[in-house]
mmCIF file of C-alpha atoms in Angstrom:
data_model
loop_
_atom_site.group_PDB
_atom_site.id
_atom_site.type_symbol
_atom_site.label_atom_id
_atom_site.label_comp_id
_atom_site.label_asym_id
_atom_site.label_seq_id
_atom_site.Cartn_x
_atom_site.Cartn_y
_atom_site.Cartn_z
ATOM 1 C CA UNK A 1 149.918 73.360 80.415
ATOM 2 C CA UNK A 2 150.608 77.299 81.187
ATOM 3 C CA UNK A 3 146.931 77.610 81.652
ATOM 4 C CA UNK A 4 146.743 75.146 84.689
ATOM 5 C CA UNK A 5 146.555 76.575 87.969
ATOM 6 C CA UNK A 6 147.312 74.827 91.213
ATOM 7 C CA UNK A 7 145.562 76.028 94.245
ATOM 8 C CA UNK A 8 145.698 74.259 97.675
ATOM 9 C CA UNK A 9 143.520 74.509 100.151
ATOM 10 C CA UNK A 10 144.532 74.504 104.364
ATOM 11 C CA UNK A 11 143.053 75.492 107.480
ATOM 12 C CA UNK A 12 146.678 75.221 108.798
ATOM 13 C CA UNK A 13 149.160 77.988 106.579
ATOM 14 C CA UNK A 14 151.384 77.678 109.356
ATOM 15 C CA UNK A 15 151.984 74.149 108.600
ATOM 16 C CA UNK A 16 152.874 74.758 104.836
ATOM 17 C CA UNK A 17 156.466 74.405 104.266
ATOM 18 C CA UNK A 18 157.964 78.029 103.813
ATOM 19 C CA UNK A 19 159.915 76.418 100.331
ATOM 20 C CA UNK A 20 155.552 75.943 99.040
ATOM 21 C CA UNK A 21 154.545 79.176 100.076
ATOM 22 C CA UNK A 22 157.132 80.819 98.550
ATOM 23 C CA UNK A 23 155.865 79.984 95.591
ATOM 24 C CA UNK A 24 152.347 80.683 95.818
ATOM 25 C CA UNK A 25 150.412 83.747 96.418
ATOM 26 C CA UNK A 26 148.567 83.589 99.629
ATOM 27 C CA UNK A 27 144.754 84.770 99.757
ATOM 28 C CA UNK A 28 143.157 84.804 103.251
ATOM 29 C CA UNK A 29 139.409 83.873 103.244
ATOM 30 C CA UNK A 30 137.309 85.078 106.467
ATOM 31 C CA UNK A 31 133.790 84.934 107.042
ATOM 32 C CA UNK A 32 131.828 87.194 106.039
ATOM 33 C CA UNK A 33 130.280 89.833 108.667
ATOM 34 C CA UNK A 34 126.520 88.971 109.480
ATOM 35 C CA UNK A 35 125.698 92.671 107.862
ATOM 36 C CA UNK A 36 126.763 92.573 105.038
ATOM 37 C CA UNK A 37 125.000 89.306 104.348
ATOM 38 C CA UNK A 38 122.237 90.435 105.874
ATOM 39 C CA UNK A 39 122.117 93.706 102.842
ATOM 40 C CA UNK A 40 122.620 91.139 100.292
ATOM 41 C CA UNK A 41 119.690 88.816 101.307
ATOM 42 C CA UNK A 42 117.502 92.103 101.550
ATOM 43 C CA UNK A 43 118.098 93.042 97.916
ATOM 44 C CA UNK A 44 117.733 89.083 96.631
ATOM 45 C CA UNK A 45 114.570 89.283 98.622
ATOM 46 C CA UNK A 46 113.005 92.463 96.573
ATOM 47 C CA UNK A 47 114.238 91.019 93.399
ATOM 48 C CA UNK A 48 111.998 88.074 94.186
ATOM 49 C CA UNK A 49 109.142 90.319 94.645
ATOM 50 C CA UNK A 50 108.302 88.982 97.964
ATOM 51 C CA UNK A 51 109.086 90.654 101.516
ATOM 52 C CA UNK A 52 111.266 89.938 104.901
ATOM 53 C CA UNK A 53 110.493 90.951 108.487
ATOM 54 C CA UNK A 54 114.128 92.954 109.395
ATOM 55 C CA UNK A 55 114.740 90.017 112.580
ATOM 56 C CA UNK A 56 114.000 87.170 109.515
ATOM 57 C CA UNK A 57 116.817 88.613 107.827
ATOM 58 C CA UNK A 58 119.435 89.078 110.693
ATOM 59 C CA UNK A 59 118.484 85.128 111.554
ATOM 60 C CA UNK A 60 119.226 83.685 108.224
ATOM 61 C CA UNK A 61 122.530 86.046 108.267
ATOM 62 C CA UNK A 62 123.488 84.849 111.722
ATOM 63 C CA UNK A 63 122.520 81.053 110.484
ATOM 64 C CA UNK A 64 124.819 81.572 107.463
ATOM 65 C CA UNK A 65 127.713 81.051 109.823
ATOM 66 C CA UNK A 66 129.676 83.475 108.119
ATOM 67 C CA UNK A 67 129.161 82.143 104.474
ATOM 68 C CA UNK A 68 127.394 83.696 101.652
ATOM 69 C CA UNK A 69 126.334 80.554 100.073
ATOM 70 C CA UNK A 70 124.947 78.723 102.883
ATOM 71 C CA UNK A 71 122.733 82.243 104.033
ATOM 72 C CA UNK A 72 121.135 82.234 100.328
ATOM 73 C CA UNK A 73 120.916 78.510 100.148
ATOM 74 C CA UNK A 74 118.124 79.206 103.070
ATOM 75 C CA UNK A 75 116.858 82.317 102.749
ATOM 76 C CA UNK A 76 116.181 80.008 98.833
ATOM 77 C CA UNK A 77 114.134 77.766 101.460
ATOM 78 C CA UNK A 78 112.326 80.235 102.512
ATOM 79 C CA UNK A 79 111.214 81.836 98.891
ATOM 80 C CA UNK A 80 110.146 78.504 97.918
ATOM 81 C CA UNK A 81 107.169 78.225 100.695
ATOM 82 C CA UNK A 82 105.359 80.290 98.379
ATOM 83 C CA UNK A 83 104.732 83.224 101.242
ATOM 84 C CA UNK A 84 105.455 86.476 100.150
ATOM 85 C CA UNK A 85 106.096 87.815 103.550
ATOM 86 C CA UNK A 86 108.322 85.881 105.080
ATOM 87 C CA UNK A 87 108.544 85.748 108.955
ATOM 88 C CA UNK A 88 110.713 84.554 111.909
ATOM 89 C CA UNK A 89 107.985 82.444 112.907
ATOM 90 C CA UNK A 90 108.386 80.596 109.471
ATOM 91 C CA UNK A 91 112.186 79.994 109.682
ATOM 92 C CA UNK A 92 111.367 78.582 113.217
ATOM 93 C CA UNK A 93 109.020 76.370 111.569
ATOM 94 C CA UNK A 94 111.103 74.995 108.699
ATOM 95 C CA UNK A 95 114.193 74.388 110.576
ATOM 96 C CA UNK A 96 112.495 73.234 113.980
ATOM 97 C CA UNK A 97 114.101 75.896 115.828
ATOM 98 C CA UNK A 98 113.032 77.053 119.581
ATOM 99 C CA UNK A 99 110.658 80.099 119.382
ATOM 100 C CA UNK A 100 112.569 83.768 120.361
ATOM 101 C CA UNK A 101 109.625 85.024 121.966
ATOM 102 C CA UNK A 102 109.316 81.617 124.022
ATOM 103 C CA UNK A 103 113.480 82.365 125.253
ATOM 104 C CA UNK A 104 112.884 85.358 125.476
ATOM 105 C CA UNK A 105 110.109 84.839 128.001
ATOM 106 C CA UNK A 106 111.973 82.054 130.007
ATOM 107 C CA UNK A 107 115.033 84.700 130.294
ATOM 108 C CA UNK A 108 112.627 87.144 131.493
ATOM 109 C CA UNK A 109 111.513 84.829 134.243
ATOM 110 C CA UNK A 110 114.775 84.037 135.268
ATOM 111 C CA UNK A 111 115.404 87.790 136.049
ATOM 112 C CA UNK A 112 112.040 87.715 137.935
ATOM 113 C CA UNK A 113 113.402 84.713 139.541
ATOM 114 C CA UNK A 114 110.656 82.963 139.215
ATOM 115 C CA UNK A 115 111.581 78.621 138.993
ATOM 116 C CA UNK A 116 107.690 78.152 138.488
ATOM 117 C CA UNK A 117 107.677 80.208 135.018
ATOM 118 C CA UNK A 118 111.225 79.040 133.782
ATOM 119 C CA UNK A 119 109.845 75.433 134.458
ATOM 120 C CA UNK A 120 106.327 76.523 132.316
ATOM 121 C CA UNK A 121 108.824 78.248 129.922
ATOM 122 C CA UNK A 122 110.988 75.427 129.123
ATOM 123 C CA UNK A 123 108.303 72.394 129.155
ATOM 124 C CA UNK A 124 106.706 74.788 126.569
ATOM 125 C CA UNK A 125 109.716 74.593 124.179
ATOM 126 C CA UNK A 126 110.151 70.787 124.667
ATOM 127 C CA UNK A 127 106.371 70.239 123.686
ATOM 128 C CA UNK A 128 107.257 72.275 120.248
ATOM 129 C CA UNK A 129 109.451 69.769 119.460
ATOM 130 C CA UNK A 130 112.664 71.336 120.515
ATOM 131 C CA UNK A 131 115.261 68.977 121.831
ATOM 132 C CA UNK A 132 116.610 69.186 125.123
ATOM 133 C CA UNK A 133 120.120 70.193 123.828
ATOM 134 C CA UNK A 134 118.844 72.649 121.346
ATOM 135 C CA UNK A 135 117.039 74.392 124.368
ATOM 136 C CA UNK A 136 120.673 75.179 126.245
ATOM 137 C CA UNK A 137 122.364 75.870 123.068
ATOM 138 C CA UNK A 138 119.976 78.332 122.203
ATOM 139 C CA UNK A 139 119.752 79.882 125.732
ATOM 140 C CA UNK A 140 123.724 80.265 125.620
ATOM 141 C CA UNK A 141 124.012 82.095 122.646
ATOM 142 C CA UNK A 142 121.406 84.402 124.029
ATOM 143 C CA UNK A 143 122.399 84.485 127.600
ATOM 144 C CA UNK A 144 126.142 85.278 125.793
ATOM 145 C CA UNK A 145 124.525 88.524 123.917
ATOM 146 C CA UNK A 146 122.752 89.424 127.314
ATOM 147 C CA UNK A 147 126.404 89.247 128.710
ATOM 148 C CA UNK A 148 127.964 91.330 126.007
ATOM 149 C CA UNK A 149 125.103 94.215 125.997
ATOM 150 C CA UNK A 150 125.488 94.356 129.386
ATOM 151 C CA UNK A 151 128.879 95.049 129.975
ATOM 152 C CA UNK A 152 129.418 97.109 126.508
ATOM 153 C CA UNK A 153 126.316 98.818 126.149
ATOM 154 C CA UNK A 154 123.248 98.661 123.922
ATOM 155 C CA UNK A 155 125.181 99.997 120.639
ATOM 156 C CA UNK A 156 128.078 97.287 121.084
ATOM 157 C CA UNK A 157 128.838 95.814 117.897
ATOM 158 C CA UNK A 158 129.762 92.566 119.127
ATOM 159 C CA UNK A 159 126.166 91.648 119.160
ATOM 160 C CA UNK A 160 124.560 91.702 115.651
ATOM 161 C CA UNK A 161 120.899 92.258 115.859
ATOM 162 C CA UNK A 162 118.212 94.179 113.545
ATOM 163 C CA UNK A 163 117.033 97.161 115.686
ATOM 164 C CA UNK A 164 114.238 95.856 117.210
ATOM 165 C CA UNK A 165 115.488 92.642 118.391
ATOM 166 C CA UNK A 166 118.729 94.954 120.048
ATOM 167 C CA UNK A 167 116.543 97.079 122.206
ATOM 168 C CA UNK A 168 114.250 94.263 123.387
ATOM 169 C CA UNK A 169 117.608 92.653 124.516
ATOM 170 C CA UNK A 170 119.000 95.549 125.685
ATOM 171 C CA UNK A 171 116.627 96.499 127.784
ATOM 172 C CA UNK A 172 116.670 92.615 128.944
ATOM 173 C CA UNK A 173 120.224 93.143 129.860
ATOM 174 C CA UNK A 174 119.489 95.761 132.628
ATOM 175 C CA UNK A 175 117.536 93.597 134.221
ATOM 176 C CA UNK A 176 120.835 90.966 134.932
ATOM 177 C CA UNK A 177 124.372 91.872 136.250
ATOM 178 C CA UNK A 178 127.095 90.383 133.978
ATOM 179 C CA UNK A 179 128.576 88.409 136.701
ATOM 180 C CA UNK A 180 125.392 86.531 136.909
ATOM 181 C CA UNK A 181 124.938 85.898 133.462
ATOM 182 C CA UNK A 182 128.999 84.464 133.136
ATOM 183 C CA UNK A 183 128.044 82.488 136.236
ATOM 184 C CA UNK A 184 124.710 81.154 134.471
ATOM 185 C CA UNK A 185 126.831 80.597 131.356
ATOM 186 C CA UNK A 186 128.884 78.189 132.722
ATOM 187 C CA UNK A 187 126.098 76.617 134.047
ATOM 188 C CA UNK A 188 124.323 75.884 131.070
ATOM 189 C CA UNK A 189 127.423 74.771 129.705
ATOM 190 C CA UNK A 190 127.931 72.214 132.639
ATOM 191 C CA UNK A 191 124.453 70.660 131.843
ATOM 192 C CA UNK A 192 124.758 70.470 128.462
ATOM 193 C CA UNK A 193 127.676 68.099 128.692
ATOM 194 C CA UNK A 194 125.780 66.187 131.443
ATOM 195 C CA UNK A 195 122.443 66.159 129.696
ATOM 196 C CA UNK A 196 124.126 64.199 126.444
ATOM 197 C CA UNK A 197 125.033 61.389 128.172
ATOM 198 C CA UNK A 198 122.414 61.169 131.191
ATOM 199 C CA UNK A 199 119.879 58.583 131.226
ATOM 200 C CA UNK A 200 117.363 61.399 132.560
ATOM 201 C CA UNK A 201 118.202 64.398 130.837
ATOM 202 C CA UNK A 202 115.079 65.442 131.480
ATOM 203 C CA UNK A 203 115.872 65.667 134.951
ATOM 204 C CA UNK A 204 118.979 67.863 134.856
ATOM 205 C CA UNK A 205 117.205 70.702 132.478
ATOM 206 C CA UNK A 206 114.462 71.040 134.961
ATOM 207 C CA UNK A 207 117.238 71.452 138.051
ATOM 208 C CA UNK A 208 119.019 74.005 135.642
ATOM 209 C CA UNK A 209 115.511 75.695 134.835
ATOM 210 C CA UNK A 210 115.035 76.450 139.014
ATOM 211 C CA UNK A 211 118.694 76.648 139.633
ATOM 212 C CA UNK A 212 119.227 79.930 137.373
ATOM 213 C CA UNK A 213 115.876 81.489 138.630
ATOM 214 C CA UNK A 214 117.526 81.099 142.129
ATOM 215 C CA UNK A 215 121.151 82.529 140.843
ATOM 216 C CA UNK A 216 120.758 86.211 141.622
ATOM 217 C CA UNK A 217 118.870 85.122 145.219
ATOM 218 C CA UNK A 218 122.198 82.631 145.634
ATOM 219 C CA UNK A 219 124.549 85.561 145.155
ATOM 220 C CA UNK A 220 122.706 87.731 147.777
ATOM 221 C CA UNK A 221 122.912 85.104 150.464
ATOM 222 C CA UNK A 222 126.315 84.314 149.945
ATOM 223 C CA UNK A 223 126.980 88.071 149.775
ATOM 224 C CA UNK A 224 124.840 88.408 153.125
ATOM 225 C CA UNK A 225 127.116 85.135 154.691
ATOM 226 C CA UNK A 226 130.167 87.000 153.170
ATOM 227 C CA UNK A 227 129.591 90.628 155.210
ATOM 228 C CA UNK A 228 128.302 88.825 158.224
ATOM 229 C CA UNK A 229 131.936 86.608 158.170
ATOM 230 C CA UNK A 230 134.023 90.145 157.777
ATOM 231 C CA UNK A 231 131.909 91.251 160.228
ATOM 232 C CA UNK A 232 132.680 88.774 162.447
ATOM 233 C CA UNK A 233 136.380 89.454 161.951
ATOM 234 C CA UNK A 234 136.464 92.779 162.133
ATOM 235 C CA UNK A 235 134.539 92.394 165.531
ATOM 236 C CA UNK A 236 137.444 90.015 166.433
ATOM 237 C CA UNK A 237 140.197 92.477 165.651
ATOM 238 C CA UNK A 238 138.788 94.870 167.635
ATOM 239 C CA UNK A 239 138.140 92.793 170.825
ATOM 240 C CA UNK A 240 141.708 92.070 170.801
ATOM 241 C CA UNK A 241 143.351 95.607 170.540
ATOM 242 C CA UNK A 242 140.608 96.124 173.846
#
């Protein structure tokens, strides 16, 4: 029937053969950027007569993974508690996420360098009920921000934050060199894969936990072994030309 219309579906355009998609008309669909979903959930939020802390918002956006749908789908979650203010603290409890402040706070004493308050810090979070791999997943998408603000600057839009929540990690950032924080990256990332398929996973956080509040005292020594080695040959160059 002329009203019919076919419309398939890939992931994989590329692998269409060229006599299909000459046929068709192509439409690209991309994910949506955090905020413009985060504008949208602000006005369904007024409609509903009830009111959103700004970093609520930006967390549902960022949750929404880039789709419309699944953003309002949660922030309709959220509505349906009945509060009219609705708070990060309340998203944290409804999906059984790990705390921001409580990250935030073992990040902080990981720049102190301080193993002793990352190990409080992190036992914290596990008593809450977050899981061992949530813990690293959350601390490398916020170690990854702390990376980006720190080598772009505080305005970078590659990090999408409300206001508030970008100058609290900004001024975060300053306290870490981005070398560090790739280096601590890939150490989280290590122990993740470990952790999943250790008997004492356990174990392995709490080594991660001292071993990133050591990181910046690691990089001095090795710097210190480093100039004392060039030293060393520089002293050995000149003996010879004596």
């Amino acid at each position: 029937p002329e009203h019919v219309k076919f419309i398939l579906c890939t992931t994989d355009p590329q692998k269409v053969p060229a006599t299909i998609l000459s046929r068709c008309q192509r439409f690209d669909f991309r994910n949506i950027p955090v905020q413009r979903i985060a504008d949208h959930l602000v006005e369904v939020v007024g409609k509903e007569g009830a009111k959103a802390d700004p970093e609520l918002i930006f967390q549902v956006a960022r949750l929404g993974n880039g789709s419309m749908r699944d953003a309002l789908s949660l922030m309709d979650r959220l509505l349906a508690s009945g509060e009219k203010t609705l708070t990060v603290g309340l998203l944290e409890e409804l999906l059984g996420l790990p705390s921001r402040k409580l990250v935030g706070n073992l990040l902080d004493a990981i720049a102190a360098g301080e193993p002793r308050l990352c190990l409080e810090a992190a036992d914290e979070l596990l008593r809450r009920g977050t899981s061992i791999d949530q813990v690293m997943e959350t601390l490398l998408d916020r170690l990854r921000d702390l990376m980006v603000l720190s080598s772009c600057g505080g305005d970078s839009p590659l990090v999408e934050l409300s206001d508030d929540a970008r100058r609290e990690e900004s001024a975060r950032a300053a306290k870490f060199d981005a070398a560090g924080i790739v280096h601590m990256i890939a150490l989280v990332e290590n122990v993740q894969r470990s952790a999943r398929g250790s008997a004492s996973p356990r174990a392995l956080l709490d080594a991660l936990m001292v071993r990133l509040a050591m990181t910046e005292k690691l990089a001095d020594v090795t710097a210190v072994m480093m100039g004392s080695r060039s030293a060393m040959v520089a002293g050995g160059s000149a003996a010879k030309k004596s």
